[in-house]
Coordinates of N, CA, C and O in Angstrom, one line a residue:
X4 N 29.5 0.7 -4.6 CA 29.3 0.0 -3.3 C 28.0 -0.8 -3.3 O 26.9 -0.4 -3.7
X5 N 28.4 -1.9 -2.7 CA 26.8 -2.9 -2.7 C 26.6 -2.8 -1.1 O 27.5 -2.8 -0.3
X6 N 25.5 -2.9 -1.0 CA 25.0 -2.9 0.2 C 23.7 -4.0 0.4 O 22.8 -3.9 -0.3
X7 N 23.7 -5.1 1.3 CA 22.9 -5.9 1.2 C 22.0 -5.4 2.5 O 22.6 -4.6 3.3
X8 N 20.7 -5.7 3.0 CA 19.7 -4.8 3.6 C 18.6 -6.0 4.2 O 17.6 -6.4 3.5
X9 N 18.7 -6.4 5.5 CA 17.8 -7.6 5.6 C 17.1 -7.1 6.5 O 17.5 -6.0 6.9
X10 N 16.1 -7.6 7.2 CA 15.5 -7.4 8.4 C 14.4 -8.5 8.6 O 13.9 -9.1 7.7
X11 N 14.0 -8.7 10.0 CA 13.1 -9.8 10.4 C 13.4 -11.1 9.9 O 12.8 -11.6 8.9
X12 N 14.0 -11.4 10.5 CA 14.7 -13.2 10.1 C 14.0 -13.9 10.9 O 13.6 -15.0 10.6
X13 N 13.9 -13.1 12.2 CA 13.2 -14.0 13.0 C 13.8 -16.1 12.7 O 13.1 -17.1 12.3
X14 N 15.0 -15.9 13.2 CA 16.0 -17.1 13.5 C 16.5 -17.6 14.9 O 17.2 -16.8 15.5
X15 N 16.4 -18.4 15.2 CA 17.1 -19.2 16.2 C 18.6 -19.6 16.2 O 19.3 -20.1 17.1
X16 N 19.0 -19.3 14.8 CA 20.5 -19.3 14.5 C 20.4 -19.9 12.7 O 19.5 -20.5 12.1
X17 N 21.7 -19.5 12.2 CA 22.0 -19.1 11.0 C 22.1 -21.0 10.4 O 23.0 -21.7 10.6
X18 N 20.4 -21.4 9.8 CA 20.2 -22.6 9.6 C 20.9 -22.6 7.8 O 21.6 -21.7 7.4
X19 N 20.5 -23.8 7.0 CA 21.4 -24.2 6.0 C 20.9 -23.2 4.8 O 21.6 -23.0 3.8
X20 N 19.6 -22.6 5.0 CA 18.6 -21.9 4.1 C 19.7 -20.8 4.5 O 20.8 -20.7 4.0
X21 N 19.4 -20.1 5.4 CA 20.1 -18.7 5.8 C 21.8 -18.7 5.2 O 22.3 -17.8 4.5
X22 N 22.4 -19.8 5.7 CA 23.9 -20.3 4.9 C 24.2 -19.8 3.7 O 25.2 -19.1 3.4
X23 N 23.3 -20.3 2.9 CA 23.2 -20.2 1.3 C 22.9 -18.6 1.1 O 23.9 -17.9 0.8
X24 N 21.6 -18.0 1.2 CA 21.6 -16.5 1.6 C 22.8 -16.0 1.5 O 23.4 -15.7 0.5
X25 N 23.3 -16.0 3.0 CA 24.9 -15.1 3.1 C 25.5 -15.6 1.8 O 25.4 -14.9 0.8
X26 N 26.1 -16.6 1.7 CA 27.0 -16.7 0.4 C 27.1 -16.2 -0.6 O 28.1 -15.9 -1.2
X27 N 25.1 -16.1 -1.3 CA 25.0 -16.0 -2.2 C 24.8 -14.2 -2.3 O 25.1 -13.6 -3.4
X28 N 24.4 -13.4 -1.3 CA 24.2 -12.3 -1.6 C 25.2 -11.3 -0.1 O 25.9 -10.3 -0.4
X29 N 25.2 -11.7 1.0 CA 25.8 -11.1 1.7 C 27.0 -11.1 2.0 O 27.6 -10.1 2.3
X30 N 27.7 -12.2 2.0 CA 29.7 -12.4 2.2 C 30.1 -11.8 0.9 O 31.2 -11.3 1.0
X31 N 29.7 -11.6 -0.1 CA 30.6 -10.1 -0.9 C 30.2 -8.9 -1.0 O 30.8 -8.1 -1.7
X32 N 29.2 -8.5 -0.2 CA 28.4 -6.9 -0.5 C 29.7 -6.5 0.3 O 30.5 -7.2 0.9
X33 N 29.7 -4.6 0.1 CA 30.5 -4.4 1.1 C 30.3 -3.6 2.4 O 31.2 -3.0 3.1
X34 N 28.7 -3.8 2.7 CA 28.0 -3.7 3.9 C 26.2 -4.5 4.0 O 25.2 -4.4 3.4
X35 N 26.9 -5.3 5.5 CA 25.5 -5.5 5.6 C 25.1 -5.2 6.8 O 25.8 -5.3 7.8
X36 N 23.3 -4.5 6.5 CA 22.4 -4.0 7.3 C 21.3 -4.6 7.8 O 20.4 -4.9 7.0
X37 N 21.3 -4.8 8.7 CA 19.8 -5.6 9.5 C 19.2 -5.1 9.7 O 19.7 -4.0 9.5
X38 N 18.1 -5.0 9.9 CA 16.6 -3.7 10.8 C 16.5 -4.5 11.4 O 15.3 -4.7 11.1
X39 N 16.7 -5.4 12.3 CA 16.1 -5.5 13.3 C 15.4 -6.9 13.9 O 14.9 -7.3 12.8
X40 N 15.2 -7.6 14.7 CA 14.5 -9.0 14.6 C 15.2 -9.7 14.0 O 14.8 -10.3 13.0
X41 N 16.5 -10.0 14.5 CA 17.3 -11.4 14.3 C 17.0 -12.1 15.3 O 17.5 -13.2 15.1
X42 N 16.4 -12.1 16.4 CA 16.2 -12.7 17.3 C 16.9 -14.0 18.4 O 16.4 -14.5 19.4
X43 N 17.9 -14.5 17.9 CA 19.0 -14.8 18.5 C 20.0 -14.3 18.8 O 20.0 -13.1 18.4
X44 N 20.8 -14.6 19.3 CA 22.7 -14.1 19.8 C 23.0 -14.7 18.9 O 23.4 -14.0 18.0
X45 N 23.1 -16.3 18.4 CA 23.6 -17.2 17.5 C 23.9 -16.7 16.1 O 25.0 -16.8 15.6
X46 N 22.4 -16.1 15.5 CA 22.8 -14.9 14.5 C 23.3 -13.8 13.9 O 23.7 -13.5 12.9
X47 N 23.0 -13.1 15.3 CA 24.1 -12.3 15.5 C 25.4 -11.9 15.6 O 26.0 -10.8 15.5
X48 N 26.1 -13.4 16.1 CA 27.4 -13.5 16.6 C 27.9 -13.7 14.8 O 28.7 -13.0 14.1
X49 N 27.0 -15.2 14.4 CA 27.4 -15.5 13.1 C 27.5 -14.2 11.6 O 28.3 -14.2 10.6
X50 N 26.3 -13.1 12.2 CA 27.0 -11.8 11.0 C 27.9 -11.2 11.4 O 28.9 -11.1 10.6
X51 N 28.0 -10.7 12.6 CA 29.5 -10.1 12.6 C 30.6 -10.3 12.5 O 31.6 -9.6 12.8
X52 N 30.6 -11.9 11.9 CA 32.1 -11.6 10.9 C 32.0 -11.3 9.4 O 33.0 -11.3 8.7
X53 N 30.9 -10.9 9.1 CA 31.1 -9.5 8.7 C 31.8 -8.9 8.6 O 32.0 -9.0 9.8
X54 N 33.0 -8.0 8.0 CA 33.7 -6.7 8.0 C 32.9 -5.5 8.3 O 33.3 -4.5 8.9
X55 N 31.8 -5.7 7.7 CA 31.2 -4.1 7.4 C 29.6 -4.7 7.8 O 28.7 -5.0 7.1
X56 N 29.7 -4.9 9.1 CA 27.7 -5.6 9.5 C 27.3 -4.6 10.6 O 27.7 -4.6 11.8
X57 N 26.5 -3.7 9.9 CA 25.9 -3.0 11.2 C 24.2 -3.4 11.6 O 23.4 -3.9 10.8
X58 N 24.0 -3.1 12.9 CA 22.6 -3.7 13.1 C 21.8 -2.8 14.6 O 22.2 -2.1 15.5
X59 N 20.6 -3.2 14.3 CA 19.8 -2.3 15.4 C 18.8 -3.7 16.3 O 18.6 -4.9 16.0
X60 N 18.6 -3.2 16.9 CA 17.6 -3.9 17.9 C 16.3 -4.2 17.4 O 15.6 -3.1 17.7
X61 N 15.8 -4.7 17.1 CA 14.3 -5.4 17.0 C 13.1 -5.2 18.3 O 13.6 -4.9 19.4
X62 N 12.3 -5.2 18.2 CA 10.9 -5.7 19.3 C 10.9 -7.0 19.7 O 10.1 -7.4 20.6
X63 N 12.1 -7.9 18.8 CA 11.7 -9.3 19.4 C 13.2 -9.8 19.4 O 13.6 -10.9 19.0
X64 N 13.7 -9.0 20.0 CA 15.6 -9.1 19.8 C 15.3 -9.1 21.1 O 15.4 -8.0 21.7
X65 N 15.1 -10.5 22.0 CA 15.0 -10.4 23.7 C 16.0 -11.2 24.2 O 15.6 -12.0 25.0
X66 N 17.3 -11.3 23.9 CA 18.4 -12.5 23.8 C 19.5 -11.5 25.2 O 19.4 -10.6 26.0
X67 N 20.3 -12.1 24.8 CA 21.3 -11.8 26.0 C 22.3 -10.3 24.8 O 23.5 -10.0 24.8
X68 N 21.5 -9.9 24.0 CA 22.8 -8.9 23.6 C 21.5 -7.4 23.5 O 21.8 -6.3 23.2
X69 N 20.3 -7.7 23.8 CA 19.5 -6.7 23.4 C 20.0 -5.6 24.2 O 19.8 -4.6 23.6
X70 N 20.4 -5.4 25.4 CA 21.1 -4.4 25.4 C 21.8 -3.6 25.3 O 21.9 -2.5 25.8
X71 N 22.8 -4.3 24.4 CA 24.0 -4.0 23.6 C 23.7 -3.1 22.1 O 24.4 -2.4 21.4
X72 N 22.4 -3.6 22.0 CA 22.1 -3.4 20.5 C 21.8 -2.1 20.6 O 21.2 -2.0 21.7
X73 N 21.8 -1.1 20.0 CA 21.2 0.1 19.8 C 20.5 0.2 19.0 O 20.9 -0.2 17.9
X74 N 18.8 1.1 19.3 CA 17.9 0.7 18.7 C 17.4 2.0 17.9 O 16.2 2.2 17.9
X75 N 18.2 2.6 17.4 CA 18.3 3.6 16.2 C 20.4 3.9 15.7 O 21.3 4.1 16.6
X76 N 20.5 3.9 14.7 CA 21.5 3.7 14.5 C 21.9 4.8 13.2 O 21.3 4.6 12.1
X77 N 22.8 5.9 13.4 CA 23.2 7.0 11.8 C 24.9 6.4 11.3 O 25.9 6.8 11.9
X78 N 24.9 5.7 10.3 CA 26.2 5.7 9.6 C 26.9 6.9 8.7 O 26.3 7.8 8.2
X79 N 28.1 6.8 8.5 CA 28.5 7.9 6.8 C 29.8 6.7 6.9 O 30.6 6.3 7.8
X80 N 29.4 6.1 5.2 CA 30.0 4.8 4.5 C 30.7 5.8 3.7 O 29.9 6.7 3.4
X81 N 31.8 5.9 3.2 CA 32.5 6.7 2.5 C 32.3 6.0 1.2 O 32.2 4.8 1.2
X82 N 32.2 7.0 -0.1 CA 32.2 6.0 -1.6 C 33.4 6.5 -1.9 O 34.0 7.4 -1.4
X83 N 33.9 5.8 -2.9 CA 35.4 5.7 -3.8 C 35.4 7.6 -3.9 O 36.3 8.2 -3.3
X84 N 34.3 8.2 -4.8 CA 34.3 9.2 -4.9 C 34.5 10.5 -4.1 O 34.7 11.6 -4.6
X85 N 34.4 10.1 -2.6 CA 34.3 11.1 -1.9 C 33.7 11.2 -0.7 O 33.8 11.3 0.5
X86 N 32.8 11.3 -1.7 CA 31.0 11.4 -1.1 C 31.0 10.4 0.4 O 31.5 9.3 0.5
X87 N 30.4 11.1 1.3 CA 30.0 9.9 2.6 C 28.8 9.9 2.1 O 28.3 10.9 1.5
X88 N 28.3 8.8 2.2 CA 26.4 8.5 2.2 C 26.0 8.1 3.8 O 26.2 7.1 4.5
X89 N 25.5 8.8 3.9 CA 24.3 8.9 5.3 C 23.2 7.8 5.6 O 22.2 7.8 4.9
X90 N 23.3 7.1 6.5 CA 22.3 5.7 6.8 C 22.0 6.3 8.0 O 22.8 6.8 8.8
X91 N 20.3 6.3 8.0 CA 20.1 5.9 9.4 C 19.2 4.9 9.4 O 18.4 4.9 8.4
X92 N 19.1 3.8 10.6 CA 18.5 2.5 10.9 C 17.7 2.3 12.1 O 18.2 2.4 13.3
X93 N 16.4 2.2 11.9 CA 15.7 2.0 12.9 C 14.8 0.4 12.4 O 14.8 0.0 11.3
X94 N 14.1 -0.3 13.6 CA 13.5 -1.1 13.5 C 12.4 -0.5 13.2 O 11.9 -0.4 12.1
X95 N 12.0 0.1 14.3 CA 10.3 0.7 13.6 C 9.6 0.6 14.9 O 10.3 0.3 15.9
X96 N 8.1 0.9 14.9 CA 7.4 0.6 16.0 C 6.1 1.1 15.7 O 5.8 2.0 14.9
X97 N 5.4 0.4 16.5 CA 3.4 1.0 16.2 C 2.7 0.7 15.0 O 3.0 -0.1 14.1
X98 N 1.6 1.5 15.1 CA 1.0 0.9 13.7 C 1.5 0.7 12.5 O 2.1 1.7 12.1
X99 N 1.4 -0.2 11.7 CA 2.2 -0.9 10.4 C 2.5 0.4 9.5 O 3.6 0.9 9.1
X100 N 1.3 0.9 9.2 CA 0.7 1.7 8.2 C 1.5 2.9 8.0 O 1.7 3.5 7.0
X101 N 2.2 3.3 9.7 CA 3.3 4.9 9.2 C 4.2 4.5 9.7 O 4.8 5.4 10.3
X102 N 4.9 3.3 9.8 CA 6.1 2.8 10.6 C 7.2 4.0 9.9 O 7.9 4.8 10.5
X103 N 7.2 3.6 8.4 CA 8.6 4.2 7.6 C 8.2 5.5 7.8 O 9.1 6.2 7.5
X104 N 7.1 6.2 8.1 CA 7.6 7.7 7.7 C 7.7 8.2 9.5 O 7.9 9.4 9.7
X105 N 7.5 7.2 10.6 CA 8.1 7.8 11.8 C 9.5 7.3 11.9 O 10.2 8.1 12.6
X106 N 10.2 6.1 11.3 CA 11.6 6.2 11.1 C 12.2 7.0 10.9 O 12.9 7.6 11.7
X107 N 12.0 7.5 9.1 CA 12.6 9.0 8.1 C 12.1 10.1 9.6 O 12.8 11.1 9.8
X108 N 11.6 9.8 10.2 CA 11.6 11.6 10.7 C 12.7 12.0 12.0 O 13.0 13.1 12.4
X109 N 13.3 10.2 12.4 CA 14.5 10.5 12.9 C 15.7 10.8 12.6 O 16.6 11.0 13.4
X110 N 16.0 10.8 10.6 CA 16.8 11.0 10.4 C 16.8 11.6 9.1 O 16.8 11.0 8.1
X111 N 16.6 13.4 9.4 CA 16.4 14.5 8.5 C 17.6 14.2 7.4 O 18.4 13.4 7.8
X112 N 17.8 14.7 6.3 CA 19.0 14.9 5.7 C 19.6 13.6 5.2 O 20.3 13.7 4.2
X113 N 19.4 12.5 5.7 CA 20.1 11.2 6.0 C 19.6 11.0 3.8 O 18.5 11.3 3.3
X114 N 20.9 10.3 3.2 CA 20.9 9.8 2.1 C 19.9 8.6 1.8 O 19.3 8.4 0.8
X115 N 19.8 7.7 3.2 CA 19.1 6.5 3.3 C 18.8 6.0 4.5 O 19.6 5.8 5.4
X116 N 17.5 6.0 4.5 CA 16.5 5.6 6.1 C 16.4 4.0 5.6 O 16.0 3.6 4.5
X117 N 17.2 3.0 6.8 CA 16.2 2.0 6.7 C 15.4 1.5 7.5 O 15.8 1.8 8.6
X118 N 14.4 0.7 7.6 CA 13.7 -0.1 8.9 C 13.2 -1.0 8.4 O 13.3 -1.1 7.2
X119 N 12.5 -1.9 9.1 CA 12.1 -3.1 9.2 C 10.4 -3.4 9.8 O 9.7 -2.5 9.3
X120 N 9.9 -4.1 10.5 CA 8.6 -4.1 11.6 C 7.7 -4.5 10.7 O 7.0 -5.5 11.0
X121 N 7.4 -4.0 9.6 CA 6.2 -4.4 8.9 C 6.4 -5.3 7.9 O 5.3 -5.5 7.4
X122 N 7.2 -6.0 7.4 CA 7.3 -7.2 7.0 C 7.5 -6.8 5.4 O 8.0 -7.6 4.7
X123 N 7.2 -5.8 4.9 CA 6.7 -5.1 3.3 C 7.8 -4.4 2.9 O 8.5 -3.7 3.6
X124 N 8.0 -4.8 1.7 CA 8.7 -3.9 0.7 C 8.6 -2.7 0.6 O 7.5 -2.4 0.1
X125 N 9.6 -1.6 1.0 CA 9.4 -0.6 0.4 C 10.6 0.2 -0.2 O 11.7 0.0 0.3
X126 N 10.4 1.2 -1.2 CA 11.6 1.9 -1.4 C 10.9 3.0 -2.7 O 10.4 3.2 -3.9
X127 N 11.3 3.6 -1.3 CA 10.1 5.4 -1.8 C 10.7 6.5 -1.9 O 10.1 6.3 -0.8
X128 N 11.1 7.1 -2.0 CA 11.5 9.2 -1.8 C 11.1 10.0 -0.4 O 10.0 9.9 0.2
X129 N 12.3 10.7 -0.1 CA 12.3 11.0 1.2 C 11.9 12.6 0.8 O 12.5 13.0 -0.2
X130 N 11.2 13.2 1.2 CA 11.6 14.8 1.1 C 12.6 15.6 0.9 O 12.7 16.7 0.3
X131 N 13.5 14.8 1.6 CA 15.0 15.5 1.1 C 15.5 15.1 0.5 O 16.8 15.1 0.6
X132 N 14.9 14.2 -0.6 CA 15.4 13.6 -1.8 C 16.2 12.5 -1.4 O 17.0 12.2 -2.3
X133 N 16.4 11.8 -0.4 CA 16.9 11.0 0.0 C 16.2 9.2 -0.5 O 15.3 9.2 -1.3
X134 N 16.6 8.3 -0.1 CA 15.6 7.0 0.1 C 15.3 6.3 1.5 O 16.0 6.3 2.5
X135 N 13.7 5.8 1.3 CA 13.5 5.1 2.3 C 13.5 4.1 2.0 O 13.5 3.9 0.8
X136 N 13.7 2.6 3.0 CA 14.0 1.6 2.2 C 13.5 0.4 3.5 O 14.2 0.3 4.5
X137 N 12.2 -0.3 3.3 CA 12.4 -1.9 3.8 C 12.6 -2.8 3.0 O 12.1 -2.8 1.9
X138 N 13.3 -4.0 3.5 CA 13.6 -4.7 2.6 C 12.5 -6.3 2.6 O 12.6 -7.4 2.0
X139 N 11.8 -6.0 3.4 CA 10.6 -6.8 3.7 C 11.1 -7.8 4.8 O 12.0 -7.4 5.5
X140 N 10.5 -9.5 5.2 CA 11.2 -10.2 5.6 C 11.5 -11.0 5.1 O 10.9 -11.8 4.3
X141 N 12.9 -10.9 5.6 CA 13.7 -12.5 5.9 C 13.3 -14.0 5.7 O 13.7 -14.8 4.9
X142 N 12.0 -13.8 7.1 CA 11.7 -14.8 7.2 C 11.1 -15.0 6.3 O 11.5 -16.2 6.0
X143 N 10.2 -14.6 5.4 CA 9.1 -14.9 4.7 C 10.0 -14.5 2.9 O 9.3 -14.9 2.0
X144 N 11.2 -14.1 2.5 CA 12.1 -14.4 1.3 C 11.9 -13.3 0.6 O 11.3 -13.1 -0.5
X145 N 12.7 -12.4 1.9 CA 13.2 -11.1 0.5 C 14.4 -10.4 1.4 O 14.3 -10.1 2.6
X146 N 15.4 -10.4 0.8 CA 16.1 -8.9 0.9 C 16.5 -7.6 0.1 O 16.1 -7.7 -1.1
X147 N 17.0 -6.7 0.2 CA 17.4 -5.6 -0.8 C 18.6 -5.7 -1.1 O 19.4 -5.9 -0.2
X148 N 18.9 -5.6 -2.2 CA 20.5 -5.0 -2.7 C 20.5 -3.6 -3.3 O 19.8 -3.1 -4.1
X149 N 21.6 -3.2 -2.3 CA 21.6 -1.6 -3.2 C 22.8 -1.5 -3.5 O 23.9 -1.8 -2.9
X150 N 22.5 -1.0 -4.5 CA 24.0 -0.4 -5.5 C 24.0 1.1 -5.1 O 23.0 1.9 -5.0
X151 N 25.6 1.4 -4.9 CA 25.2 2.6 -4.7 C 26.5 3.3 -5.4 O 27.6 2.7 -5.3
X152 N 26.5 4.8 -6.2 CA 27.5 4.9 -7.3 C 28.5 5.8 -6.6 O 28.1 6.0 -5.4
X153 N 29.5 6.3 -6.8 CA 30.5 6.9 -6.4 C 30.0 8.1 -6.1 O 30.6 8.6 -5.2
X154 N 28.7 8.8 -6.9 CA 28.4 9.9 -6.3 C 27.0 10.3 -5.5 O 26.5 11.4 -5.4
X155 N 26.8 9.1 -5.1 CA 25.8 8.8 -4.1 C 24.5 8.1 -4.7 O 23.6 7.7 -3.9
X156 N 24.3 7.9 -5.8 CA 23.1 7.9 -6.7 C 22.9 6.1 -6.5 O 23.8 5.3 -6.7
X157 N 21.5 5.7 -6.0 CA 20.9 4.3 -5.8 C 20.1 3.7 -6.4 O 19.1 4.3 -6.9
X158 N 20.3 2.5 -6.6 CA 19.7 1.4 -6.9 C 19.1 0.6 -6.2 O 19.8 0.1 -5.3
X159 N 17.7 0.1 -6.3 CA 17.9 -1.1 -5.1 C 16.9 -2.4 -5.8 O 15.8 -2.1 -6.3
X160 N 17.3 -3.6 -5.7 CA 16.9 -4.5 -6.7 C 16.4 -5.5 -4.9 O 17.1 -5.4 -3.9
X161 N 15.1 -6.1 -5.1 CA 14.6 -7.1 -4.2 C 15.1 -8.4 -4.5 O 15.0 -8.8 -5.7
X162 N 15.5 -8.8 -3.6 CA 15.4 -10.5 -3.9 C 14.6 -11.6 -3.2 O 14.8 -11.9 -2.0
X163 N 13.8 -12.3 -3.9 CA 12.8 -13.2 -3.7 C 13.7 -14.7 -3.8 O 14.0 -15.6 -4.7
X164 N 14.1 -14.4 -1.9 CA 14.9 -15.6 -1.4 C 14.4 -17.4 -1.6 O 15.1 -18.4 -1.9
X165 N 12.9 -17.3 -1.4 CA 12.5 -18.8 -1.8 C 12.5 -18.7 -3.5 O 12.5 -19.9 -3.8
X166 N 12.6 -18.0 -4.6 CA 12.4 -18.7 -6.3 C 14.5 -18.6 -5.9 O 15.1 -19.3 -6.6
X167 N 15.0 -18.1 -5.0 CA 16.6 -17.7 -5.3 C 17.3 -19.4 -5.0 O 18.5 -19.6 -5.1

């Protein structure tokens, strides 16, 4: 299972740069994840056609759907194998410096925490052996891809959207 992993786009709507993006890494994963700060409806509207687009609310998601959005979010994505894998999605909040490890603490057990808020790459080890994971921003040209195997075991490769 591929999972593509964005957050902070901070867009006004899905421009010709962002077009190419989806094509090139999100219209075949077989789930895509936001953290948060898409900051239009326009964007929004445009990922969920999507089959598999889940997303959380941002700090700067102040559009006509922010209260639709729920601003912590737990998945289980079934793999071929069996196995459900466990997401939970938060944007984040407060000082930069412990954003990811007050995310992980809303979601004990969870296979994979993601969030967003601080703009930075990360993908670390959870205590419960799980992954934490930002995928940096959007705006500024990164997302994550994660591979993930039939028996839950991850990969996750960055993509540096402006050399892409």
């Amino acid at each position: 299972m591929l999972l593509a992993v964005l957050s902070d786009t901070h867009l006004s709507g899905p421009d010709q740069h962002f077009l190419t993006i989806y094509e090139r890494h999100l219209a075949s994963a077989d789930a895509v994840l936001h953290c948060g700060d898409m900051v239009s409806a326009q964007l929004y509207h445009f990922l969920t056609a999507h089959p598999r687009f889940y997303c959380v609310r941002g700090n700067c998601d102040h559009f006509q759907l922010d209260h639709d959005l729920p601003a912590t979010l737990s998945l289980g994505l079934e793999l071929p194998g069996g196995k459900t894998l466990r997401i939970g999605m938060a944007h984040g909040w407060g000082e930069r410096s412990s954003v990811g490890a007050r995310v992980a603490e809303l979601f004990p057990d969870h296979d994979l925490v993601c969030y967003g808020h601080t703009h930075r790459r990360d993908w670390s080890e959870l205590p419960s052996k799980g992954k934490r994971l930002n995928p940096g921003s959007a705006l500024e040209g990164s997302l994550a891809l994660v591979e993930v195997a039939d028996d839950g075991g991850m990969t996750c490769r960055f993509v540096d959207l402006d050399a892409d």
